[in-house]
Every structure is written in structure tokens, then in C-alpha cells.
Amino acid sequence: MFTTRFSDWTWGTVMVRIVLSLVLGIVVGIDRGVKRRGGGARTMITVCLGAAMVMLMEQYLEELYPERLDISRIAAQVISGVGFLGAGSILVSGHQIKGLTSAASIWTCACIGLAVGIGFLDGAVILTAVWLAGVHMIPFIEDKVYRYSRYLTLYIEVDDGKAITGVSRHLKETGCFVDSFYVDKPKAKGQHFQVVATFRIPRKISRETYLHTLQELKGVESVSEI
């Protein structure tokens, strides 16, 4: 059963909420910082403390003006508005997108702060623990599952349009199911065409063997899995 005693509007409970939002923000931020990811400790404690203060302010207004305002309105603005902050940590570099987890972490940290701010300390602590356990366990689970997956997403650099046709023909001739096939033309003379393809290879062909056969195609400069 979750406790509600920290939801009371007293000096002590307000201090506990502010301090706990600082601690949980530090925990989430250090986890991101250790991995050299965006959204470090300073960012996370700022977001978490700010979100907690929003909920404290809402409860304060509720105490001053009971039944004259909707206590959830400002919190809703925080949840939607913090998305702009998270979007700033998303980077698109060539054929890769980085920062999605950092953006999601910032948003989640704001939600943790909102929970602490309104006095739902149990839920905030449990969410933080479950989130940390999840982000650390998922890579190991993904590695086990993806090892047996028949789907590949490859980044391929080729010399010209004929090589692109050759890659596409090879995928079809070997019985691959092509899910997506994107081509970026070179922006300057001397650069290669860039292909990002997602497809499923037949069970009778190993992943390593198929990567090697693609690399040997005429006009293919490089093949890498993403």
C-alpha cells in the first residue's frame, strides 16, 4: 500500500520532497553521465527539481484557492513542454540517430519530479529503480535475441547507380524480404552513394556469410551493420 503521509502540506514534507527529487535526479543523471550520454547529472537534477516545484506550486495554489483551479493543468504543460528540451539532445549523424534514450530519460525524469512534488514518493522511487534496472538489463537481452534474428539493417556505400541496382537485384535473387531500402545521393563530387536497407535473410544463409557476399559485389565499397 502506497503511503500518502508525504502529501500533507507541511514544512517537513515539502523539504523531503525537494531533497528526494534532487537525489533521484542525481541517480538518473549519473547513470547517463557514466555512459557519456546526453542529459547528465546537472541536466537531470534541474529537470527533476523544476518538475517537483511545479507540483508543489500547484498544491500551494490548491491550498490558497480550493476548488477554484484544476491542479493537473500545469503538470500537463510540463509533460508536453519538456519534450522540446529532450528533442535538443537528439542528433542525426549520417545514417545514425543518437540521443533518443537521452531525450526519453529527460522526459521520464520530469515525470519522476512531478510524482515527488505531489508527494507520491513511493511511486517515484519504484519508477527510478525499475527504470535503472530496465536500461541496464535490456542491452543484454537484446544481444541474446538479436543474435538469432534473421533481420539485418545495413549501411552500404557504393560507387554509382549501377551498383545500387546490383545490390537490390542480389537481395531479391537470394530470397531476402526487403522491408526498407533508402538511397542518399552524394552531395559532392567524389563521394559515394549511401544505402540503408532493412531486410530478412533466409534461414539457410548465415549473417556473416551474407555480409561477405554483399561486400564482394561489384561497386560496393563498404558494408556495415547498424
PDB file of C-alpha atoms in Angstrom:
ATOM      1  CA  MET A   1       0.000   0.000   0.000  1.00  0.00           C
ATOM      2  CA  PHE A   2       1.432   3.344  -1.004  1.00  0.00           C
ATOM      3  CA  THR A   3       1.753   5.940   1.739  1.00  0.00           C
ATOM      4  CA  THR A   4       0.116   9.353   1.473  1.00  0.00           C
ATOM      5  CA  ARG A   5       1.640  10.973   4.533  1.00  0.00           C
ATOM      6  CA  PHE A   6       4.156  12.931   2.441  1.00  0.00           C
ATOM      7  CA  SER A   7       1.314  14.541   0.522  1.00  0.00           C
ATOM      8  CA  ASP A   8       0.399  16.712   3.505  1.00  0.00           C
ATOM      9  CA  TRP A   9       1.172  20.402   3.138  1.00  0.00           C
ATOM     10  CA  THR A  10       3.755  20.865   5.911  1.00  0.00           C
ATOM     11  CA  TRP A  11       7.245  22.316   6.030  1.00  0.00           C
ATOM     12  CA  GLY A  12       8.794  18.906   6.694  1.00  0.00           C
ATOM     13  CA  THR A  13       7.072  17.075   3.835  1.00  0.00           C
ATOM     14  CA  VAL A  14       7.905  19.865   1.391  1.00  0.00           C
ATOM     15  CA  MET A  15      11.594  19.626   2.345  1.00  0.00           C
ATOM     16  CA  VAL A  16      11.553  15.830   1.991  1.00  0.00           C
ATOM     17  CA  ARG A  17      10.044  16.108  -1.489  1.00  0.00           C
ATOM     18  CA  ILE A  18      12.579  18.677  -2.678  1.00  0.00           C
ATOM     19  CA  VAL A  19      15.552  16.712  -1.320  1.00  0.00           C
ATOM     20  CA  LEU A  20      14.295  13.412  -2.756  1.00  0.00           C
ATOM     21  CA  SER A  21      13.740  14.954  -6.191  1.00  0.00           C
ATOM     22  CA  LEU A  22      17.366  16.142  -6.034  1.00  0.00           C
ATOM     23  CA  VAL A  23      18.601  12.659  -5.070  1.00  0.00           C
ATOM     24  CA  LEU A  24      16.593  10.836  -7.747  1.00  0.00           C
ATOM     25  CA  GLY A  25      17.667  13.374 -10.371  1.00  0.00           C
ATOM     26  CA  ILE A  26      21.299  12.771  -9.406  1.00  0.00           C
ATOM     27  CA  VAL A  27      20.844   8.989  -9.647  1.00  0.00           C
ATOM     28  CA  VAL A  28      19.346   9.182 -13.140  1.00  0.00           C
ATOM     29  CA  GLY A  29      21.851  11.817 -14.280  1.00  0.00           C
ATOM     30  CA  ILE A  30      24.921   9.944 -13.066  1.00  0.00           C
ATOM     31  CA  ASP A  31      23.709   6.807 -14.830  1.00  0.00           C
ATOM     32  CA  ARG A  32      23.586   8.765 -18.106  1.00  0.00           C
ATOM     33  CA  GLY A  33      26.854  10.573 -17.402  1.00  0.00           C
ATOM     34  CA  VAL A  34      28.812   7.384 -16.712  1.00  0.00           C
ATOM     35  CA  LYS A  35      27.914   6.205 -20.217  1.00  0.00           C
ATOM     36  CA  ARG A  36      28.958   9.603 -21.650  1.00  0.00           C
ATOM     37  CA  ARG A  37      25.419  10.152 -22.883  1.00  0.00           C
ATOM     38  CA  GLY A  38      23.455  13.379 -23.123  1.00  0.00           C
ATOM     39  CA  GLY A  39      21.439  14.541 -20.136  1.00  0.00           C
ATOM     40  CA  GLY A  40      23.986  14.334 -17.328  1.00  0.00           C
ATOM     41  CA  ALA A  41      23.504  14.905 -13.611  1.00  0.00           C
ATOM     42  CA  ARG A  42      23.174  18.698 -13.836  1.00  0.00           C
ATOM     43  CA  THR A  43      20.512  18.466 -16.525  1.00  0.00           C
ATOM     44  CA  MET A  44      18.555  15.766 -14.703  1.00  0.00           C
ATOM     45  CA  ILE A  45      18.537  17.441 -11.282  1.00  0.00           C
ATOM     46  CA  THR A  46      17.440  20.698 -12.906  1.00  0.00           C
ATOM     47  CA  VAL A  47      14.557  18.978 -14.699  1.00  0.00           C
ATOM     48  CA  CYS A  48      13.572  16.887 -11.682  1.00  0.00           C
ATOM     49  CA  LEU A  49      13.691  19.799  -9.216  1.00  0.00           C
ATOM     50  CA  GLY A  50      11.806  22.060 -11.608  1.00  0.00           C
ATOM     51  CA  ALA A  51       9.079  19.468 -12.149  1.00  0.00           C
ATOM     52  CA  ALA A  52       8.820  18.873  -8.386  1.00  0.00           C
ATOM     53  CA  MET A  53       8.470  22.602  -7.790  1.00  0.00           C
ATOM     54  CA  VAL A  54       5.643  22.768 -10.349  1.00  0.00           C
ATOM     55  CA  MET A  55       3.660  20.199  -8.384  1.00  0.00           C
ATOM     56  CA  LEU A  56       4.455  21.915  -5.087  1.00  0.00           C
ATOM     57  CA  MET A  57       3.258  25.185  -6.573  1.00  0.00           C
ATOM     58  CA  GLU A  58       0.055  23.531  -7.757  1.00  0.00           C
ATOM     59  CA  GLN A  59      -0.615  22.118  -4.302  1.00  0.00           C
ATOM     60  CA  TYR A  60       0.145  25.523  -2.794  1.00  0.00           C
ATOM     61  CA  LEU A  61      -2.387  27.163  -5.109  1.00  0.00           C
ATOM     62  CA  GLU A  62      -4.888  24.472  -4.213  1.00  0.00           C
ATOM     63  CA  GLU A  63      -4.380  25.292  -0.539  1.00  0.00           C
ATOM     64  CA  LEU A  64      -4.884  29.013  -1.195  1.00  0.00           C
ATOM     65  CA  TYR A  65      -7.757  28.726  -3.658  1.00  0.00           C
ATOM     66  CA  PRO A  66      -9.572  25.436  -3.077  1.00  0.00           C
ATOM     67  CA  GLU A  67     -11.936  24.316  -5.832  1.00  0.00           C
ATOM     68  CA  ARG A  68     -11.012  27.288  -7.998  1.00  0.00           C
ATOM     69  CA  LEU A  69      -8.449  25.634 -10.279  1.00  0.00           C
ATOM     70  CA  ASP A  70      -7.578  22.306 -11.881  1.00  0.00           C
ATOM     71  CA  ILE A  71      -4.450  21.005 -10.152  1.00  0.00           C
ATOM     72  CA  SER A  72      -3.446  18.897 -13.164  1.00  0.00           C
ATOM     73  CA  ARG A  73      -3.251  21.693 -15.752  1.00  0.00           C
ATOM     74  CA  ILE A  74       0.275  22.940 -15.037  1.00  0.00           C
ATOM     75  CA  ALA A  75       1.614  19.386 -14.710  1.00  0.00           C
ATOM     76  CA  ALA A  76       0.222  18.585 -18.144  1.00  0.00           C
ATOM     77  CA  GLN A  77       2.110  21.545 -19.578  1.00  0.00           C
ATOM     78  CA  VAL A  78       5.348  20.254 -18.029  1.00  0.00           C
ATOM     79  CA  ILE A  79       4.914  16.798 -19.551  1.00  0.00           C
ATOM     80  CA  SER A  80       4.340  18.223 -23.021  1.00  0.00           C
ATOM     81  CA  GLY A  81       6.773  21.128 -22.756  1.00  0.00           C
ATOM     82  CA  VAL A  82       9.765  19.115 -21.555  1.00  0.00           C
ATOM     83  CA  GLY A  83       9.617  17.283 -24.879  1.00  0.00           C
ATOM     84  CA  PHE A  84      11.237  20.304 -26.511  1.00  0.00           C
ATOM     85  CA  LEU A  85      14.148  20.007 -24.094  1.00  0.00           C
ATOM     86  CA  GLY A  86      14.526  16.322 -24.899  1.00  0.00           C
ATOM     87  CA  ALA A  87      14.372  16.999 -28.633  1.00  0.00           C
ATOM     88  CA  GLY A  88      17.507  19.114 -28.304  1.00  0.00           C
ATOM     89  CA  SER A  89      19.501  16.018 -27.292  1.00  0.00           C
ATOM     90  CA  ILE A  90      18.564  14.065 -30.431  1.00  0.00           C
ATOM     91  CA  LEU A  91      21.265  14.128 -33.089  1.00  0.00           C
ATOM     92  CA  VAL A  92      21.083  12.831 -36.640  1.00  0.00           C
ATOM     93  CA  SER A  93      24.554  11.949 -37.864  1.00  0.00           C
ATOM     94  CA  GLY A  94      24.728  10.476 -41.337  1.00  0.00           C
ATOM     95  CA  HIS A  95      22.861   7.187 -41.204  1.00  0.00           C
ATOM     96  CA  GLN A  96      22.513   7.046 -37.421  1.00  0.00           C
ATOM     97  CA  ILE A  97      20.160   8.676 -34.933  1.00  0.00           C
ATOM     98  CA  LYS A  98      21.546   9.267 -31.456  1.00  0.00           C
ATOM     99  CA  GLY A  99      20.072  10.717 -28.307  1.00  0.00           C
ATOM    100  CA  LEU A 100      16.624   9.116 -28.294  1.00  0.00           C
ATOM    101  CA  THR A 101      17.243   7.407 -24.957  1.00  0.00           C
ATOM    102  CA  SER A 102      18.643  10.632 -23.524  1.00  0.00           C
ATOM    103  CA  ALA A 103      15.526  12.523 -24.623  1.00  0.00           C
ATOM    104  CA  ALA A 104      13.290   9.852 -23.107  1.00  0.00           C
ATOM    105  CA  SER A 105      15.343   9.955 -19.896  1.00  0.00           C
ATOM    106  CA  ILE A 106      14.811  13.709 -19.572  1.00  0.00           C
ATOM    107  CA  TRP A 107      11.067  13.264 -20.042  1.00  0.00           C
ATOM    108  CA  THR A 108      10.949  10.396 -17.514  1.00  0.00           C
ATOM    109  CA  CYS A 109      12.973  12.431 -15.019  1.00  0.00           C
ATOM    110  CA  ALA A 110      10.399  15.218 -15.314  1.00  0.00           C
ATOM    111  CA  CYS A 111       7.648  12.715 -14.535  1.00  0.00           C
ATOM    112  CA  ILE A 112       9.619  11.494 -11.500  1.00  0.00           C
ATOM    113  CA  GLY A 113       9.900  15.083 -10.323  1.00  0.00           C
ATOM    114  CA  LEU A 114       6.153  15.602 -10.731  1.00  0.00           C
ATOM    115  CA  ALA A 115       5.449  12.481  -8.685  1.00  0.00           C
ATOM    116  CA  VAL A 116       7.803  13.588  -5.909  1.00  0.00           C
ATOM    117  CA  GLY A 117       6.391  17.099  -5.984  1.00  0.00           C
ATOM    118  CA  ILE A 118       2.855  15.915  -5.293  1.00  0.00           C
ATOM    119  CA  GLY A 119       4.049  13.558  -2.533  1.00  0.00           C
ATOM    120  CA  PHE A 120       3.910  10.234  -4.394  1.00  0.00           C
ATOM    121  CA  LEU A 121       7.365   9.298  -3.138  1.00  0.00           C
ATOM    122  CA  ASP A 122       6.850   5.536  -3.208  1.00  0.00           C
ATOM    123  CA  GLY A 123       5.966   5.567  -6.885  1.00  0.00           C
ATOM    124  CA  ALA A 124       8.866   7.872  -7.755  1.00  0.00           C
ATOM    125  CA  VAL A 125      11.430   5.632  -6.029  1.00  0.00           C
ATOM    126  CA  ILE A 126       9.985   2.450  -7.555  1.00  0.00           C
ATOM    127  CA  LEU A 127       9.909   4.003 -11.022  1.00  0.00           C
ATOM    128  CA  THR A 128      13.527   5.135 -10.709  1.00  0.00           C
ATOM    129  CA  ALA A 129      14.646   1.667  -9.592  1.00  0.00           C
ATOM    130  CA  VAL A 130      12.684  -0.113 -12.317  1.00  0.00           C
ATOM    131  CA  TRP A 131      13.913   2.340 -14.971  1.00  0.00           C
ATOM    132  CA  LEU A 132      17.568   1.851 -13.971  1.00  0.00           C
ATOM    133  CA  ALA A 133      17.168  -1.928 -13.899  1.00  0.00           C
ATOM    134  CA  GLY A 134      15.486  -1.866 -17.298  1.00  0.00           C
ATOM    135  CA  VAL A 135      18.041   0.273 -19.128  1.00  0.00           C
ATOM    136  CA  HIS A 136      20.877  -1.895 -17.781  1.00  0.00           C
ATOM    137  CA  MET A 137      19.227  -5.260 -18.452  1.00  0.00           C
ATOM    138  CA  ILE A 138      17.794  -4.548 -21.905  1.00  0.00           C
ATOM    139  CA  PRO A 139      21.186  -4.436 -23.742  1.00  0.00           C
ATOM    140  CA  PHE A 140      21.992  -7.983 -22.561  1.00  0.00           C
ATOM    141  CA  ILE A 141      18.530  -9.245 -23.535  1.00  0.00           C
ATOM    142  CA  GLU A 142      18.741  -7.518 -26.913  1.00  0.00           C
ATOM    143  CA  ASP A 143      22.149  -9.050 -27.565  1.00  0.00           C
ATOM    144  CA  LYS A 144      20.781 -12.544 -26.923  1.00  0.00           C
ATOM    145  CA  VAL A 145      17.676 -12.036 -29.063  1.00  0.00           C
ATOM    146  CA  TYR A 146      19.258 -10.132 -31.949  1.00  0.00           C
ATOM    147  CA  ARG A 147      21.948 -12.768 -32.286  1.00  0.00           C
ATOM    148  CA  TYR A 148      19.346 -15.164 -33.651  1.00  0.00           C
ATOM    149  CA  SER A 149      17.363 -12.582 -35.600  1.00  0.00           C
ATOM    150  CA  ARG A 150      17.149 -13.011 -39.370  1.00  0.00           C
ATOM    151  CA  TYR A 151      16.677  -9.274 -39.905  1.00  0.00           C
ATOM    152  CA  LEU A 152      19.589  -7.057 -40.861  1.00  0.00           C
ATOM    153  CA  THR A 153      19.883  -3.284 -41.141  1.00  0.00           C
ATOM    154  CA  LEU A 154      22.914  -2.410 -43.220  1.00  0.00           C
ATOM    155  CA  TYR A 155      24.664   0.776 -44.211  1.00  0.00           C
ATOM    156  CA  ILE A 156      26.211   0.290 -47.655  1.00  0.00           C
ATOM    157  CA  GLU A 157      28.403   2.661 -49.645  1.00  0.00           C
ATOM    158  CA  VAL A 158      28.513   2.095 -53.403  1.00  0.00           C
ATOM    159  CA  ASP A 159      30.210   3.762 -56.360  1.00  0.00           C
ATOM    160  CA  ASP A 160      27.235   4.531 -58.605  1.00  0.00           C
ATOM    161  CA  GLY A 161      23.645   3.787 -59.557  1.00  0.00           C
ATOM    162  CA  LYS A 162      24.581   0.535 -61.284  1.00  0.00           C
ATOM    163  CA  ALA A 163      25.986  -0.795 -58.019  1.00  0.00           C
ATOM    164  CA  ILE A 164      22.727   0.115 -56.252  1.00  0.00           C
ATOM    165  CA  THR A 165      20.808  -1.886 -58.836  1.00  0.00           C
ATOM    166  CA  GLY A 166      23.220  -4.769 -58.304  1.00  0.00           C
ATOM    167  CA  VAL A 167      22.651  -4.736 -54.537  1.00  0.00           C
ATOM    168  CA  SER A 168      18.878  -4.630 -54.972  1.00  0.00           C
ATOM    169  CA  ARG A 169      18.959  -7.469 -57.500  1.00  0.00           C
ATOM    170  CA  HIS A 170      21.172  -9.561 -55.219  1.00  0.00           C
ATOM    171  CA  LEU A 171      18.738  -9.183 -52.309  1.00  0.00           C
ATOM    172  CA  LYS A 172      15.836 -10.390 -54.445  1.00  0.00           C
ATOM    173  CA  GLU A 173      17.757 -13.255 -56.079  1.00  0.00           C
ATOM    174  CA  THR A 174      18.855 -14.646 -52.718  1.00  0.00           C
ATOM    175  CA  GLY A 175      15.281 -14.699 -51.389  1.00  0.00           C
ATOM    176  CA  CYS A 176      15.518 -11.801 -48.953  1.00  0.00           C
ATOM    177  CA  PHE A 177      12.400  -9.985 -47.825  1.00  0.00           C
ATOM    178  CA  VAL A 178      13.199  -6.272 -48.146  1.00  0.00           C
ATOM    179  CA  ASP A 179      11.464  -4.149 -45.542  1.00  0.00           C
ATOM    180  CA  SER A 180      13.034  -0.785 -46.477  1.00  0.00           C
ATOM    181  CA  PHE A 181      15.627   0.434 -48.955  1.00  0.00           C
ATOM    182  CA  TYR A 182      16.742   4.087 -48.813  1.00  0.00           C
ATOM    183  CA  VAL A 183      19.309   5.721 -51.088  1.00  0.00           C
ATOM    184  CA  ASP A 184      21.126   9.019 -50.477  1.00  0.00           C
ATOM    185  CA  LYS A 185      22.840  10.557 -53.461  1.00  0.00           C
ATOM    186  CA  PRO A 186      26.299  12.079 -52.974  1.00  0.00           C
ATOM    187  CA  LYS A 187      26.262  15.782 -52.160  1.00  0.00           C
ATOM    188  CA  ALA A 188      29.682  16.436 -53.652  1.00  0.00           C
ATOM    189  CA  LYS A 189      31.778  15.032 -56.453  1.00  0.00           C
ATOM    190  CA  GLY A 190      33.880  12.049 -55.444  1.00  0.00           C
ATOM    191  CA  GLN A 191      31.546  10.893 -52.678  1.00  0.00           C
ATOM    192  CA  HIS A 192      29.767   7.529 -52.682  1.00  0.00           C
ATOM    193  CA  PHE A 193      26.074   6.694 -52.831  1.00  0.00           C
ATOM    194  CA  GLN A 194      24.739   5.697 -49.392  1.00  0.00           C
ATOM    195  CA  VAL A 195      22.212   2.901 -48.963  1.00  0.00           C
ATOM    196  CA  VAL A 196      20.400   1.980 -45.751  1.00  0.00           C
ATOM    197  CA  ALA A 197      18.485  -1.281 -46.128  1.00  0.00           C
ATOM    198  CA  THR A 198      16.478  -3.406 -43.701  1.00  0.00           C
ATOM    199  CA  PHE A 199      15.676  -6.950 -44.809  1.00  0.00           C
ATOM    200  CA  ARG A 200      15.231 -10.551 -43.659  1.00  0.00           C
ATOM    201  CA  ILE A 201      17.676 -13.164 -44.876  1.00  0.00           C
ATOM    202  CA  PRO A 202      16.705 -16.826 -45.471  1.00  0.00           C
ATOM    203  CA  ARG A 203      17.380 -19.270 -42.636  1.00  0.00           C
ATOM    204  CA  LYS A 204      19.761 -21.327 -44.756  1.00  0.00           C
ATOM    205  CA  ILE A 205      22.213 -18.403 -45.001  1.00  0.00           C
ATOM    206  CA  SER A 206      24.312 -17.195 -42.072  1.00  0.00           C
ATOM    207  CA  ARG A 207      24.539 -13.489 -41.285  1.00  0.00           C
ATOM    208  CA  GLU A 208      28.339 -13.414 -41.602  1.00  0.00           C
ATOM    209  CA  THR A 209      28.279 -15.211 -44.948  1.00  0.00           C
ATOM    210  CA  TYR A 210      25.676 -12.856 -46.356  1.00  0.00           C
ATOM    211  CA  LEU A 211      27.599  -9.749 -45.267  1.00  0.00           C
ATOM    212  CA  HIS A 212      30.665 -11.147 -47.001  1.00  0.00           C
ATOM    213  CA  THR A 213      28.788 -11.803 -50.263  1.00  0.00           C
ATOM    214  CA  LEU A 214      27.430  -8.248 -50.282  1.00  0.00           C
ATOM    215  CA  GLN A 215      30.908  -6.872 -49.731  1.00  0.00           C
ATOM    216  CA  GLU A 216      32.130  -8.791 -52.782  1.00  0.00           C
ATOM    217  CA  LEU A 217      29.546  -7.275 -55.148  1.00  0.00           C
ATOM    218  CA  LYS A 218      30.879  -5.045 -57.897  1.00  0.00           C
ATOM    219  CA  GLY A 219      30.853  -1.364 -56.971  1.00  0.00           C
ATOM    220  CA  VAL A 220      30.291  -1.935 -53.251  1.00  0.00           C
ATOM    221  CA  GLU A 221      32.844  -0.018 -51.189  1.00  0.00           C
ATOM    222  CA  SER A 222      31.781  -0.869 -47.645  1.00  0.00           C
ATOM    223  CA  VAL A 223      29.089  -2.760 -45.732  1.00  0.00           C
ATOM    224  CA  SER A 224      28.413  -2.257 -42.038  1.00  0.00           C
ATOM    225  CA  GLU A 225      25.609  -3.397 -39.741  1.00  0.00           C
ATOM    226  CA  ILE A 226      23.709  -0.753 -37.800  1.00  0.00           C
TER     227      ILE A 226
END
